[in-house]
């Protein structure tokens, strides 16, 4: 029965009764409001606990409470109190803690359970412990759930866990870590001083212990003995300050990205109750850790996904990954992704930047506001926008200057950096100016509508005109163009202005420095009717090119004249040589020896050389053979050759010995050198054959040795002493003798037969010895030509002269 039903219902008091009913109804509403007001604090705390457990929003937590109350046939108030006092540990870390089901009397709190018996004090805090009984643990987790709803960052979360776990689980410090590559990064702690905080800030994973890593196995790791190995490298492994450690992964959605590390100084193992309590407390924290937006653990973004996004963006944008030292300090950044239009000061573009390190490419930014801004954005999550700054870098030995504005924002554990280069226009203008200067040209515009002429600065230089006077008007141009060039230039300008046809016209102008050869290239922009509206083009100074062309023409004329003189000299020298050194039509017999000579001038050049030979029979029946090579080419070399040739024959015919003849020839050459003011040398072999005993006596002056072919084997003869003619005034010459046998072959030759570019003469001599035996042994008239063909692989660069001497068997005649 309500209060309204208890009122009297008499007709005389109808107005009073109506007013009383209103008062009773309002009183009932006040009572209901008081009941609801009493429920609100409990409801809000229960919603906070569910938000922590489930990692959900406030509205979702309210709906969960309603669903649970209907499923358990309880009122909402009962469900709220049950949620706040009935939280129990859950062994399955893959699911959030659930409220105690109705009828589970082992876990539902009664009023007596709030009066916990006295428990031993914790050795560090001195506070009584709650133990690890089911009801005590549930009560602890209930209080922890309500406290977690108020934490705002990982540091407060670590403090909250330490406050609730220090007595019950013996915790002396709680550290909250998130993954940073193959290491852990400290995001919050409680129980450490500043020194320990710095030492425990960054923990690299122990190499080879991936199977023990709680983030990978999603299983706790208990390190309870001083000699135990931890999955990560801890700073006091040797000091053993923390005798036991609990590495507890925070699992959410089947993944683990954070670890809660509980440190204890007590040298004892974790009991099963403590382990169960620690696991449940950490899992209870999972929802709250995920809801900490401002300090949520950074997740490594998918570089491929970021690259796909950057591929669609204009401008310069890159993704930077921080590179840390062993203590967690950021040492450098590596570029992981880049937008296609990204370009740095060294003109590396797009994906050319990927993989580069910031300090390797731009070492001067360390310690600057930009470097500090990177670190601030990475640490706090607040975007960094820098003021425009000038940057100087030396690229390939050349200083580069640029001006940039830059912005950096955190993306997980990375930085997204974008920048704008302000000096692009300036650099383009500098390059255009350099192009005009190097090409000696400048651009010009002529607006026909406004009759406005615009010149680039280099056009004033081309015309030698003061920029203060402004561009030259069209009517001024005839005063500077040479009269003979004016008609063609005028006709070209009329075609451009009347028909809009492009022109490319050379002309000359007079300046203070003289006449300049210029070129104008221009085209017109026309309207729809074809009428020119403006003219744009460029002037180019071709004076340097024209001067070079004239100098080249003069040079070509001089070369042509010199070539004619040299060719005339060659003809004279060739005729002189032919007169002085006639070649016999074929082999001849001298003192019983069959002889044959070969002379071939060089194929390159236009001068004849000084190679020569002589083969004569002396009055006493003996034979004289001479071969020589005068240094140089041309008339002078031929003249020297003639003097040596005739002097040598004359001296030996008159009875001089071979060595005496060489000594006098050396004196003659030294005298020619001093009288003409030049210097020349010569090499020579002189040989005398006495048929009576078949003895060949010979001497040499710096010449290559003869080659003897005997019994099918060829070898060079040992040279007697002798120095090149013209080298010294006191030469020493000696003679050598060779007893010829029937069928012997002797070859005298000059160096043109064996020398090759890039090859020494000894190698050439070896090749000659190898080829001489089979070719000379034939005794054919063409044996020398065949030998030359076997040795020469390309055009001759020097004269070739050779004399083949053969003693026929039985005193026979030369073969036909």
CSV table of N, CA and C in Angstrom, one decimal, residues 648-715:
chain,number,residue,atom,x,y,z
A,648,UNK,N,132.3,5.4,-96.5
A,648,UNK,CA,132.6,4.0,-96.0
A,648,UNK,C,133.2,3.2,-97.1
A,649,UNK,N,132.6,3.2,-98.3
A,649,UNK,CA,133.1,2.5,-99.4
A,649,UNK,C,134.5,3.0,-99.9
A,650,UNK,N,134.6,4.3,-99.9
A,650,UNK,CA,135.9,4.9,-100.3
A,650,UNK,C,137.0,4.5,-99.4
A,651,UNK,N,136.8,4.6,-98.1
A,651,UNK,CA,137.9,4.3,-97.2
A,651,UNK,C,138.3,2.8,-97.2
A,652,UNK,N,137.3,1.9,-97.3
A,652,UNK,CA,137.6,0.5,-97.3
A,652,UNK,C,138.3,0.1,-98.7
A,653,UNK,N,137.9,0.7,-99.8
A,653,UNK,CA,138.5,0.4,-101.1
A,653,UNK,C,139.9,0.8,-101.1
A,654,UNK,N,140.2,1.9,-100.4
A,654,UNK,CA,141.6,2.4,-100.3
A,654,UNK,C,142.4,1.7,-99.3
A,655,UNK,N,141.9,0.7,-98.6
A,655,UNK,CA,142.7,-0.1,-97.8
A,655,UNK,C,142.5,0.1,-96.3
A,656,UNK,N,141.6,0.9,-95.8
A,656,UNK,CA,141.3,1.0,-94.4
A,656,UNK,C,140.7,-0.2,-93.8
A,657,UNK,N,141.0,-0.5,-92.5
A,657,UNK,CA,140.4,-1.6,-91.9
A,657,UNK,C,139.0,-1.3,-91.5
A,658,UNK,N,138.2,-2.3,-91.1
A,658,UNK,CA,136.8,-2.0,-90.8
A,658,UNK,C,136.7,-1.1,-89.6
A,659,UNK,N,137.5,-1.4,-88.5
A,659,UNK,CA,137.4,-0.6,-87.3
A,659,UNK,C,137.9,0.9,-87.6
A,660,UNK,N,138.9,1.0,-88.4
A,660,UNK,CA,139.4,2.3,-88.7
A,660,UNK,C,138.4,3.1,-89.5
A,661,UNK,N,137.7,2.4,-90.4
A,661,UNK,CA,136.6,3.1,-91.2
A,661,UNK,C,135.5,3.6,-90.3
A,662,UNK,N,135.1,2.8,-89.3
A,662,UNK,CA,134.1,3.2,-88.4
A,662,UNK,C,134.5,4.4,-87.5
A,663,UNK,N,135.8,4.4,-87.1
A,663,UNK,CA,136.3,5.5,-86.3
A,663,UNK,C,136.3,6.8,-87.1
A,664,UNK,N,136.7,6.8,-88.4
A,664,UNK,CA,136.7,8.0,-89.2
A,664,UNK,C,135.2,8.4,-89.5
A,665,UNK,N,134.3,7.4,-89.7
A,665,UNK,CA,132.9,7.8,-89.9
A,665,UNK,C,132.3,8.5,-88.7
A,666,UNK,N,132.7,8.1,-87.5
A,666,UNK,CA,132.3,8.7,-86.3
A,666,UNK,C,132.8,10.2,-86.2
A,667,UNK,N,134.1,10.4,-86.6
A,667,UNK,CA,134.6,11.7,-86.7
A,667,UNK,C,133.9,12.6,-87.7
A,668,UNK,N,133.5,12.0,-88.8
A,668,UNK,CA,132.8,12.8,-89.9
A,668,UNK,C,131.4,13.2,-89.3
A,669,UNK,N,130.7,12.3,-88.7
A,669,UNK,CA,129.4,12.6,-88.2
A,669,UNK,C,129.5,13.6,-87.1
A,670,UNK,N,130.5,13.6,-86.2
A,670,UNK,CA,130.6,14.6,-85.2
A,670,UNK,C,130.9,15.9,-85.8
A,671,UNK,N,131.7,16.0,-86.9
A,671,UNK,CA,131.9,17.2,-87.6
A,671,UNK,C,130.7,17.8,-88.2
A,672,UNK,N,129.9,16.9,-88.9
A,672,UNK,CA,128.6,17.4,-89.5
A,672,UNK,C,127.7,18.0,-88.4
A,673,UNK,N,127.7,17.4,-87.3
A,673,UNK,CA,126.8,17.8,-86.2
A,673,UNK,C,127.2,19.2,-85.7
A,674,UNK,N,128.5,19.4,-85.5
A,674,UNK,CA,129.0,20.7,-85.0
A,674,UNK,C,128.8,21.8,-86.0
A,675,UNK,N,129.0,21.5,-87.3
A,675,UNK,CA,128.9,22.5,-88.4
A,675,UNK,C,127.5,22.9,-88.7
A,676,UNK,N,126.5,22.0,-88.6
A,676,UNK,CA,125.1,22.3,-88.9
A,676,UNK,C,124.4,22.8,-87.7
A,677,UNK,N,124.9,22.7,-86.5
A,677,UNK,CA,124.2,23.1,-85.3
A,677,UNK,C,123.2,22.1,-84.8
A,678,UNK,N,123.0,21.0,-85.5
A,678,UNK,CA,122.0,20.0,-85.1
A,678,UNK,C,122.8,18.8,-84.5
A,679,UNK,N,122.1,17.7,-84.3
A,679,UNK,CA,122.7,16.6,-83.7
A,679,UNK,C,122.0,15.3,-84.3
A,680,UNK,N,122.8,14.4,-84.8
A,680,UNK,CA,122.3,13.2,-85.3
A,680,UNK,C,123.2,12.1,-85.0
A,681,UNK,N,122.7,10.9,-85.1
A,681,UNK,CA,123.5,9.6,-84.8
A,681,UNK,C,123.2,8.6,-85.9
A,682,UNK,N,123.9,7.6,-85.9
A,682,UNK,CA,123.7,6.5,-86.9
A,682,UNK,C,124.2,5.2,-86.4
A,683,UNK,N,123.6,4.1,-86.8
A,683,UNK,CA,124.1,2.8,-86.5
A,683,UNK,C,124.6,2.1,-87.9
A,684,UNK,N,125.5,1.2,-87.7
A,684,UNK,CA,126.1,0.6,-89.0
A,684,UNK,C,126.8,-0.7,-88.7
A,685,UNK,N,126.7,-1.6,-89.8
A,685,UNK,CA,127.5,-2.8,-89.8
A,685,UNK,C,128.3,-2.8,-91.1
A,686,UNK,N,129.7,-3.0,-91.0
A,686,UNK,CA,130.5,-3.2,-92.2
A,686,UNK,C,131.1,-4.6,-92.1
A,687,UNK,N,131.1,-5.3,-93.3
A,687,UNK,CA,131.5,-6.7,-93.4
A,687,UNK,C,132.3,-6.9,-94.7
A,688,UNK,N,133.5,-7.6,-94.6
A,688,UNK,CA,134.3,-7.9,-95.7
A,688,UNK,C,134.4,-9.5,-95.8
A,689,UNK,N,134.1,-10.0,-97.1
A,689,UNK,CA,134.2,-11.4,-97.3
A,689,UNK,C,135.4,-11.8,-98.2
A,690,UNK,N,136.2,-12.7,-97.7
A,690,UNK,CA,137.4,-13.2,-98.4
A,690,UNK,C,137.1,-14.6,-98.9
A,691,UNK,N,136.9,-14.8,-100.3
A,691,UNK,CA,136.4,-16.0,-100.8
A,691,UNK,C,137.5,-17.1,-100.7
A,692,UNK,N,138.8,-16.7,-100.6
A,692,UNK,CA,139.8,-17.8,-100.6
A,692,UNK,C,139.6,-18.7,-99.4
A,693,UNK,N,139.3,-18.2,-98.2
A,693,UNK,CA,139.1,-19.1,-97.1
A,693,UNK,C,137.6,-19.0,-96.5
A,694,UNK,N,136.8,-18.3,-97.3
A,694,UNK,CA,135.4,-18.2,-96.9
A,694,UNK,C,135.2,-17.5,-95.5
A,695,UNK,N,136.0,-16.5,-95.3
A,695,UNK,CA,135.9,-15.8,-94.0
A,695,UNK,C,135.2,-14.5,-94.1
A,696,UNK,N,134.2,-14.3,-93.2
A,696,UNK,CA,133.4,-13.1,-93.2
A,696,UNK,C,133.9,-12.3,-91.9
A,697,UNK,N,134.6,-11.2,-92.2
A,697,UNK,CA,135.0,-10.3,-91.0
A,697,UNK,C,134.0,-9.1,-90.9
A,698,UNK,N,133.6,-8.8,-89.7
A,698,UNK,CA,132.6,-7.7,-89.6
A,698,UNK,C,132.8,-6.9,-88.3
A,699,UNK,N,132.4,-5.7,-88.3
A,699,UNK,CA,132.4,-4.8,-87.2
A,699,UNK,C,131.1,-4.0,-87.1
A,700,UNK,N,130.7,-3.5,-86.0
A,700,UNK,CA,129.4,-2.8,-85.8
A,700,UNK,C,129.5,-1.6,-85.0
A,701,UNK,N,128.6,-0.6,-85.2
A,701,UNK,CA,128.5,0.6,-84.4
A,701,UNK,C,127.1,0.7,-83.9
A,702,UNK,N,126.8,0.0,-82.8
A,702,UNK,CA,125.4,0.1,-82.2
A,702,UNK,C,124.3,-0.4,-83.0
A,703,UNK,N,124.6,-1.4,-83.9
A,703,UNK,CA,123.6,-1.9,-84.8
A,703,UNK,C,123.2,-3.3,-84.3
A,704,UNK,N,122.0,-3.7,-84.7
A,704,UNK,CA,121.5,-5.1,-84.4
A,704,UNK,C,122.3,-6.1,-85.0
A,705,UNK,N,122.6,-7.3,-84.4
A,705,UNK,CA,123.5,-8.3,-84.9
A,705,UNK,C,123.0,-9.0,-86.1
A,706,UNK,N,123.8,-9.5,-87.0
A,706,UNK,CA,123.3,-10.3,-88.1
A,706,UNK,C,122.8,-11.6,-87.6
A,707,UNK,N,121.9,-12.3,-88.4
A,707,UNK,CA,121.3,-13.6,-88.1
A,707,UNK,C,121.9,-14.6,-89.0
A,708,UNK,N,122.5,-15.7,-88.4
A,708,UNK,CA,123.1,-16.8,-89.2
A,708,UNK,C,122.1,-18.0,-89.2
A,709,UNK,N,121.8,-18.5,-90.4
A,709,UNK,CA,121.0,-19.7,-90.6
A,709,UNK,C,121.9,-20.8,-91.1
A,710,UNK,N,122.1,-21.8,-90.3
A,710,UNK,CA,123.0,-22.9,-90.6
A,710,UNK,C,122.4,-24.3,-90.2
A,711,UNK,N,122.3,-25.2,-91.1
A,711,UNK,CA,121.8,-26.5,-90.9
A,711,UNK,C,120.3,-26.4,-90.3
A,712,UNK,N,119.6,-25.5,-90.9
A,712,UNK,CA,118.2,-25.4,-90.5
A,712,UNK,C,117.9,-24.7,-89.2
A,713,UNK,N,119.0,-24.1,-88.6
A,713,UNK,CA,118.8,-23.4,-87.3
A,713,UNK,C,119.3,-22.0,-87.4
A,714,UNK,N,118.5,-21.1,-86.9
A,714,UNK,CA,118.8,-19.6,-87.0
A,714,UNK,C,119.2,-19.1,-85.6
A,715,UNK,N,120.3,-18.2,-85.5
A,715,UNK,CA,120.6,-17.6,-84.3
A,715,UNK,C,121.4,-16.3,-84.6
